[in-house]
Amino acid sequence: MWRAFFIALGIMAIIVGFESLVIDSANFYSNRGSTAKEFLNPSAIAGQTTITWQPKEWFPWLVLSVGSLIVIYSFTLPQRFKATGG
């Protein structure tokens, strides 16, 4: 079960890393004080309910490498536990 959890965590990190390579910025909408109408039409309230995030240049590469290491290490866990006499 832990192996599947860490493989999923690593794959998710790889996906976030690839997405960060492609985008310039991301807008996160806050649900505090906003209605559904404002969510569908973000130009109704300019900039009051959004947060813009711009990833640094090193961020995608860091997340990709950490995700890859987690996935590779997760695949080697069964051999490690058998080798220790478990």
XYZ file of C-alpha atoms in Angstrom:
86
model
C 0.000 0.000 0.000
C 2.828 2.406 0.787
C 4.467 1.598 -2.523
C 1.319 2.558 -4.440
C 1.017 5.771 -2.420
C 4.576 6.845 -3.198
C 4.263 5.907 -6.871
C 1.121 8.061 -7.098
C 2.880 10.902 -5.268
C 5.838 10.704 -7.654
C 3.636 10.610 -10.753
C 1.710 13.622 -9.489
C 4.976 15.516 -8.958
C 6.066 14.649 -12.493
C 2.752 15.925 -13.885
C 3.036 19.184 -11.918
C 6.615 19.579 -13.162
C 5.611 19.157 -16.809
C 2.708 21.561 -16.358
C 5.032 24.117 -14.787
C 7.336 23.863 -17.796
C 4.484 24.741 -20.149
C 2.774 27.611 -18.313
C 3.980 31.155 -17.687
C 1.617 31.823 -14.790
C -1.421 30.317 -13.095
C -4.435 32.107 -11.625
C -5.952 30.662 -8.459
C -9.457 31.758 -7.609
C -10.395 32.297 -3.979
C -13.911 31.413 -2.891
C -13.894 33.916 -0.026
C -16.514 36.572 -0.669
C -17.199 35.484 -4.227
C -20.301 34.080 -5.861
C -20.747 31.601 -8.657
C -21.458 34.447 -11.084
C -18.087 36.059 -10.286
C -16.330 32.721 -10.769
C -17.811 32.270 -14.244
C -17.088 35.894 -15.202
C -13.757 36.821 -13.571
C -13.764 40.241 -15.230
C -16.666 41.317 -12.974
C -14.293 42.009 -10.058
C -10.859 42.745 -11.414
C -8.142 41.026 -9.392
C -9.955 40.851 -6.058
C -10.580 37.109 -5.988
C -7.577 35.816 -7.914
C -3.983 35.035 -6.971
C -1.423 34.855 -9.778
C 1.452 32.400 -9.336
C 4.505 32.453 -11.579
C 6.842 29.481 -11.153
C 10.546 30.212 -10.881
C 12.831 28.906 -13.597
C 14.226 26.128 -11.387
C 10.862 24.932 -9.979
C 9.761 22.591 -12.834
C 13.136 20.869 -12.962
C 13.211 20.373 -9.209
C 9.716 18.871 -9.097
C 10.414 16.644 -12.117
C 13.621 15.285 -10.614
C 12.109 14.693 -7.154
C 9.084 12.954 -8.696
C 11.324 10.759 -10.841
C 13.475 9.794 -7.857
C 10.397 8.910 -5.805
C 8.996 6.680 -8.573
C 12.338 4.940 -9.188
C 12.899 4.383 -5.474
C 9.346 3.032 -5.064
C 9.987 0.394 -7.700
C 13.119 -0.774 -5.866
C 11.426 -1.137 -2.456
C 10.377 -4.810 -2.843
C 13.953 -5.871 -3.662
C 15.303 -3.921 -0.677
C 12.941 -5.601 1.792
C 13.673 -9.095 0.435
C 17.431 -8.498 0.637
C 17.290 -7.569 4.339
C 15.833 -10.933 5.308
C 12.250 -9.705 5.809
